[in-house]
Each structure stands twice: as structure tokens, then as C-alpha cells.
C-alpha positions as semicolon CSV with decimal commas, in nm:
position;residue;x (nm);y (nm);z (nm)
1;M;2,541;0,154;-1,489
2;I;2,406;-0,075;-1,760
3;G;2,253;-0,013;-2,100
4;L;1,876;-0,037;-2,115
5;R;1,892;-0,245;-2,433
6;T;2,074;-0,521;-2,246
7;L;1,834;-0,584;-1,958
8;R;1,689;-0,876;-2,149
9;A;2,038;-1,030;-2,169
10;V;2,035;-1,086;-1,794
11;A;1,741;-1,316;-1,835
12;M;1,899;-1,493;-2,131
13;T;2,220;-1,544;-1,933
14;A;2,023;-1,723;-1,666
15;A;1,853;-1,931;-1,932
16;T;2,171;-2,049;-2,099
17;L;2,356;-2,119;-1,775
18;G;2,079;-2,248;-1,556
19;G;1,874;-2,461;-1,791
20;L;1,552;-2,284;-1,697
21;S;1,207;-2,385;-1,810
22;G;1,057;-2,201;-2,103
23;A;0,797;-2,046;-1,875
24;L;1,058;-1,895;-1,644
25;V;1,269;-1,771;-1,934
26;G;0,958;-1,601;-2,069
27;L;0,888;-1,446;-1,731
28;L;1,240;-1,303;-1,699
29;S;1,235;-1,170;-2,054
30;E;0,900;-1,001;-1,994
31;Q;1,031;-0,850;-1,672
32;G;1,325;-0,710;-1,864
33;R;1,086;-0,548;-2,109
34;R;0,882;-0,396;-1,828
35;A;1,195;-0,268;-1,656
36;R;1,299;-0,087;-1,975
37;V;0,961;0,084;-1,978
38;A;0,979;0,173;-1,607
39;I;1,329;0,322;-1,628
40;G;1,328;0,683;-1,741
41;V;1,539;0,856;-2,005
42;L;1,793;1,116;-1,900
43;E;1,770;1,453;-2,071
44;H;2,128;1,568;-2,007
45;L;2,438;1,376;-2,113
46;W;2,731;1,605;-2,039
47;P;3,070;1,593;-2,211
48;A;3,365;1,517;-1,985
49;P;3,503;1,844;-1,839
50;D;3,867;1,743;-1,879
51;G;4,143;1,987;-1,796
52;V;4,367;2,106;-1,516
53;Y;4,215;2,166;-1,174
54;R;4,375;2,405;-0,923
55;D;4,607;2,521;-1,198
56;D;4,897;2,725;-1,060
57;G;5,137;2,676;-1,349
58;S;5,323;2,386;-1,190
59;D;5,344;2,030;-1,324
60;P;5,004;1,862;-1,268
61;L;4,936;1,514;-1,133
62;R;4,789;1,321;-1,427
63;L;4,461;1,140;-1,347
64;A;4,294;0,910;-1,600
65;V;3,933;0,791;-1,560
66;L;3,828;0,480;-1,751
67;G;3,528;0,248;-1,761
68;D;3,154;0,272;-1,815
69;S;2,869;0,516;-1,749
70;M;2,935;0,523;-1,375
71;A;3,292;0,636;-1,446
72;V;3,159;0,896;-1,688
73;G;2,898;1,024;-1,444
74;V;2,579;0,963;-1,643
75;G;2,288;1,088;-1,434
76;V;2,425;1,418;-1,301
77;T;2,256;1,749;-1,376
78;H;2,578;1,952;-1,411
79;P;2,934;1,863;-1,523
80;S;3,074;1,978;-1,188
81;Q;2,897;1,681;-1,026
82;M;3,079;1,419;-1,232
83;P;3,291;1,177;-1,028
84;G;3,608;1,257;-1,226
85;V;3,569;1,625;-1,147
86;L;3,496;1,563;-0,778
87;L;3,801;1,340;-0,746
88;A;4,031;1,568;-0,947
89;Q;3,940;1,859;-0,722
90;A;3,983;1,652;-0,406
91;L;4,319;1,510;-0,521
92;A;4,441;1,859;-0,606
93;E;4,350;1,976;-0,258
94;E;4,521;1,680;-0,090
95;A;4,831;1,702;-0,310
96;E;4,844;2,084;-0,297
97;R;4,927;2,077;-0,667
98;P;4,729;2,082;-0,993
99;V;4,558;1,769;-1,125
100;R;4,503;1,710;-1,495
101;L;4,184;1,510;-1,554
102;S;4,162;1,297;-1,869
103;T;3,844;1,094;-1,918
104;Y;3,851;0,789;-2,144
105;A;3,542;0,618;-2,001
106;I;3,249;0,560;-2,237
107;S;2,893;0,487;-2,131
108;G;2,787;0,130;-2,208
109;S;3,140;-0,010;-2,202
110;T;3,219;-0,366;-2,098
111;T;3,560;-0,484;-1,983
112;R;3,637;-0,577;-2,345
113;D;3,605;-0,207;-2,428
114;L;3,875;-0,119;-2,175
115;V;4,147;-0,220;-2,423
116;P;4,118;0,087;-2,652
117;Q;4,054;0,308;-2,350
118;V;4,378;0,198;-2,185
119;D;4,568;0,220;-2,515
120;A;4,457;0,583;-2,544
121;A;4,528;0,658;-2,178
122;V;4,886;0,530;-2,180
123;L;4,976;0,787;-2,445
124;G;4,918;1,052;-2,180
125;A;5,140;0,872;-1,926
126;P;4,892;0,884;-1,636
127;Q;5,027;0,871;-1,283
128;V;4,694;0,770;-1,128
129;A;4,407;0,583;-1,292
130;L;4,052;0,510;-1,181
131;I;3,856;0,231;-1,349
132;I;3,487;0,160;-1,283
133;I;3,363;-0,137;-1,483
134;G;3,158;-0,454;-1,468
135;A;2,783;-0,389;-1,477
136;N;2,765;-0,414;-1,856
137;D;2,961;-0,739;-1,844
138;V;2,675;-0,888;-1,643
139;T;2,412;-0,785;-1,894
140;S;2,631;-0,867;-2,196
141;R;2,673;-1,227;-2,078
142;I;3,052;-1,207;-2,046
143;G;3,174;-1,487;-1,819
144;V;3,309;-1,395;-1,477
145;R;3,651;-1,550;-1,540
146;E;3,692;-1,387;-1,879
147;S;3,583;-1,048;-1,745
148;A;3,817;-1,058;-1,446
149;S;4,108;-1,176;-1,661
150;L;4,055;-0,897;-1,914
151;L;4,045;-0,643;-1,634
152;G;4,365;-0,782;-1,486
153;E;4,547;-0,749;-1,819
154;Q;4,458;-0,381;-1,849
155;V;4,540;-0,301;-1,486
156;R;4,876;-0,476;-1,530
157;K;4,945;-0,267;-1,840
158;L;4,887;0,055;-1,648
159;C;5,084;-0,058;-1,344
160;A;5,380;-0,146;-1,568
161;L;5,403;0,224;-1,656
162;G;5,432;0,316;-1,289
163;C;5,070;0,428;-1,275
164;G;4,878;0,370;-0,952
165;V;4,547;0,200;-1,035
166;V;4,223;0,197;-0,836
167;V;3,932;-0,016;-0,958
168;G;3,574;0,037;-0,847
169;T;3,435;-0,314;-0,884
170;C;3,095;-0,409;-1,024
171;P;2,808;-0,242;-0,835
172;D;2,520;-0,449;-0,697
173;L;2,250;-0,455;-0,965
174;G;2,012;-0,596;-0,706
175;I;1,947;-0,245;-0,571
176;V;1,790;-0,115;-0,895
177;R;1,423;-0,116;-0,799
178;P;1,268;-0,078;-1,147
179;I;1,408;-0,424;-1,226
180;P;1,151;-0,665;-1,074
181;Q;1,207;-0,997;-0,902
182;P;1,326;-1,257;-0,988
183;L;1,517;-1,074;-1,265
184;R;1,671;-0,844;-1,005
185;S;1,802;-1,146;-0,814
186;V;1,973;-1,274;-1,129
187;G;2,157;-0,944;-1,179
188;H;2,229;-0,925;-0,806
189;H;2,386;-1,271;-0,800
190;Y;2,604;-1,225;-1,108
191;S;2,720;-0,874;-1,016
192;L;2,841;-0,988;-0,673
193;R;3,021;-1,288;-0,821
194;L;3,191;-1,063;-1,073
195;A;3,289;-0,808;-0,808
196;A;3,455;-1,083;-0,601
197;A;3,649;-1,209;-0,905
198;Q;3,753;-0,855;-0,999
199;T;3,876;-0,792;-0,646
200;A;4,101;-1,098;-0,648
201;E;4,242;-1,028;-0,995
202;V;4,308;-0,657;-0,937
203;R;4,496;-0,732;-0,617
204;R;4,697;-1,003;-0,791
205;V;4,829;-0,767;-1,059
206;G;4,907;-0,477;-0,826
207;G;4,599;-0,257;-0,835
208;V;4,374;-0,149;-0,549
209;P;4,013;-0,275;-0,567
210;V;3,728;-0,086;-0,404
211;S;3,406;-0,277;-0,342
212;L;3,133;-0,039;-0,455
213;A;2,867;-0,299;-0,373
214;N;2,980;-0,345;-0,014
215;L;3,038;0,023;0,052
216;L;2,747;0,182;-0,133
217;A;2,458;-0,066;-0,160
218;P;2,324;-0,012;0,197
219;E;2,314;0,366;0,153
220;F;2,160;0,342;-0,195
221;M;1,890;0,111;-0,062
222;A;1,817;0,328;0,242
223;R;1,809;0,655;0,044
224;H;1,688;0,533;-0,292
225;V;1,513;0,856;-0,392
226;D;1,818;1,070;-0,314
227;M;2,089;0,840;-0,446
228;F;1,945;0,761;-0,790
229;S;1,896;1,004;-1,080
230;S;1,568;1,073;-1,253
231;D;1,601;0,760;-1,467
232;R;1,595;0,553;-1,143
233;F;1,892;0,362;-1,280
234;H;2,211;0,569;-1,273
235;P;2,334;0,746;-0,958
236;S;2,235;1,105;-0,889
237;A;2,479;1,380;-0,796
238;V;2,436;1,268;-0,433
239;G;2,508;0,909;-0,534
240;Y;2,824;1,004;-0,721
241;E;2,940;1,214;-0,428
242;A;2,905;0,904;-0,209
243;A;3,103;0,700;-0,462
244;A;3,376;0,963;-0,479
245;G;3,392;0,956;-0,100
246;V;3,488;0,588;-0,092
247;L;3,728;0,618;-0,389
248;L;3,928;0,918;-0,268
249;A;4,135;0,743;0,000
250;P;4,266;0,463;-0,225
251;L;4,340;0,717;-0,499
252;C;4,539;0,921;-0,250
253;Q;4,723;0,605;-0,149
254;V;4,829;0,507;-0,502
255;A;4,923;0,869;-0,572
256;G;5,163;0,856;-0,277
257;L;4,969;1,115;-0,079
258;W;4,851;0,884;0,199
259;P;5,125;0,618;0,212
260;G;5,005;0,476;0,545
261;W;4,645;0,421;0,438
262;V;4,529;0,060;0,430
263;A;4,195;-0,053;0,292
264;P;3,971;-0,199;0,564
265;P;3,879;-0,567;0,528
266;L;3,540;-0,618;0,366
267;P;3,311;-0,916;0,317
268;L;3,271;-1,042;-0,039
269;R;2,894;-0,999;-0,016
270;S;2,725;-0,666;0,028
271;A;2,482;-0,584;0,304
272;A;2,213;-0,590;0,036
273;A;2,306;-0,948;-0,044
274;L;2,305;-1,056;0,318
275;A;1,956;-0,912;0,359
276;V;1,814;-1,147;0,096
277;R;1,662;-1,452;0,264
278;A;1,788;-1,785;0,134
279;S;1,432;-1,898;0,061
280;R;1,399;-1,620;-0,196
281;V;1,703;-1,728;-0,396
282;P;1,627;-2,017;-0,635
283;P;1,885;-2,300;-0,635
284;W;1,982;-2,236;-0,996
285;L;2,103;-1,887;-0,895
286;Q;2,372;-2,053;-0,686
287;R;2,525;-2,231;-0,985
288;R;2,866;-2,110;-1,093
289;H;2,873;-1,854;-1,373
290;A;3,214;-1,864;-1,536
């Protein structure tokens, strides 16, 4: 989801935007340091298993995967568990034709890093694209408006080629338990604001947004041990399978496989957000981050 080196930036974002006291800034910075210590280090970082799935010699559907570590699949224990692989296999089954998977996502990427990813992807003329991005924008102190606008530009570029684009919006950083309170509330607040802005912008330019926070946060909170990998930060194979489950239908829609599918209406705030009592959210967290 987000780079461990940038946890401290969440605290500094709150400081610069909220005018916090020196004592509170110090507290948040110290919590970021402790979170980096608490979060483990993954032993396996697998290369993307790109290629043709269900190859029968016919022309494959071209699927491009772009974004950050969640798009890559950091946290799995075998390449077959990566979200791109799961979705390529599922699309091939639904389409009853081969699917060529091309992964351009890079762990640690922000929305600014999407530009070279998309430039590389368009050379392969993808027909369907999946983008998962946003968590690193929160920790890198990229403003919500700038982040959403950058995302919209890249989605528009892909759509102009006739590519169907699905965007998994920023996950809820408030569910990462090794990040203590109130630092976790800062990340929670900004990630939900960014997800809402991404949703509006992606729809405006012709893509299909999928709210990962709304759809996945309750399950991740209820099954924390199962859904997170050994670093307690990135999803596990079970977590990625859940993510692939909510991304498959919109991918089938933009690929023309399920033309009648319509995304269900969703609230802008996740169930995790609604569970936070107002008394636990400091007033400065409500200030606009743009």
C-alpha cells in the first residue's frame, strides 16, 4: 500500500495543513517511527508473471495493470496469487478467449508516477486497464485536487485509445493496525477524501471507479489476521483475492463481457469511517486538504 519510509510524511502533512502544536507534531512523528518498527519486512517480492493466460492461439484480450504495490501484489507468497494473475485468469474464463497480462505497476508509486506507466502501456494498445493508486499520494503529501486531476488525465489518455479503464480508488489507511492513533486517523481521513475525489474525476473522464475502501475495509477489519500479509501492512493472498472479487465485474463491463452490469451505489465513506465516533476525530482533521 504505502512505503514505510513515508509514514512520517502523514504526520508532517497534518502539521503543515492543520497548524498543529509542536507537541502534537512530535507525537505524530514518533508514532510514525514506532509504526515503521512494528511493521514487518516481506521476504518475497515476486516479479510480475506477465504473459498470455488460457492461450489457445487466438488473438488475446490485452489487459494492462498499473499503479502501486497493491496493483503489483506485494505481500503474496506465490506469483499465482497476484491480483493481475487472478483477474487475467478470470477474464479469460468469462471471455472464453486468451488474455495477455502486461504489468506496468511499480511498488511505491504515486499518481505522478502513473505518467510513465501509461506512456509505456499505450505502446501495447491495451483494451482493458486496471489502475490501483492513491495510498502513496497520502503519505507523499500530494494534494487531493492535484492527485485526482493527475489521475483523470491518465485515465482520459487511455480512454481516448478505446481502452476500458477501471480504477481501484485509494484504500482506507485507517485499517492498518500497526499505525497507532491519532496518526491512523490522519491517514484514514486523507485517504477517504482522496478516494472520493478520485471517484468523481474518474467518472467524469469516462472510467469506472471502484471504491476499495467501501467494499473491502469492513472485511479487512473483521478478518485482520487473514487479510493482511506477514508485514501487517500489505494484503495477503486472501486479501488480494477479495480485491479481485470486487474488481472483476467492472473489468468485465468495460471489456464488453457484461454490458448490462451497473455498479451499485455506494456511500463516499467506508463502514470503517462510519464506525469512528465523532468525539475521537479532532476538529483539525475535518479541515479541507486540497
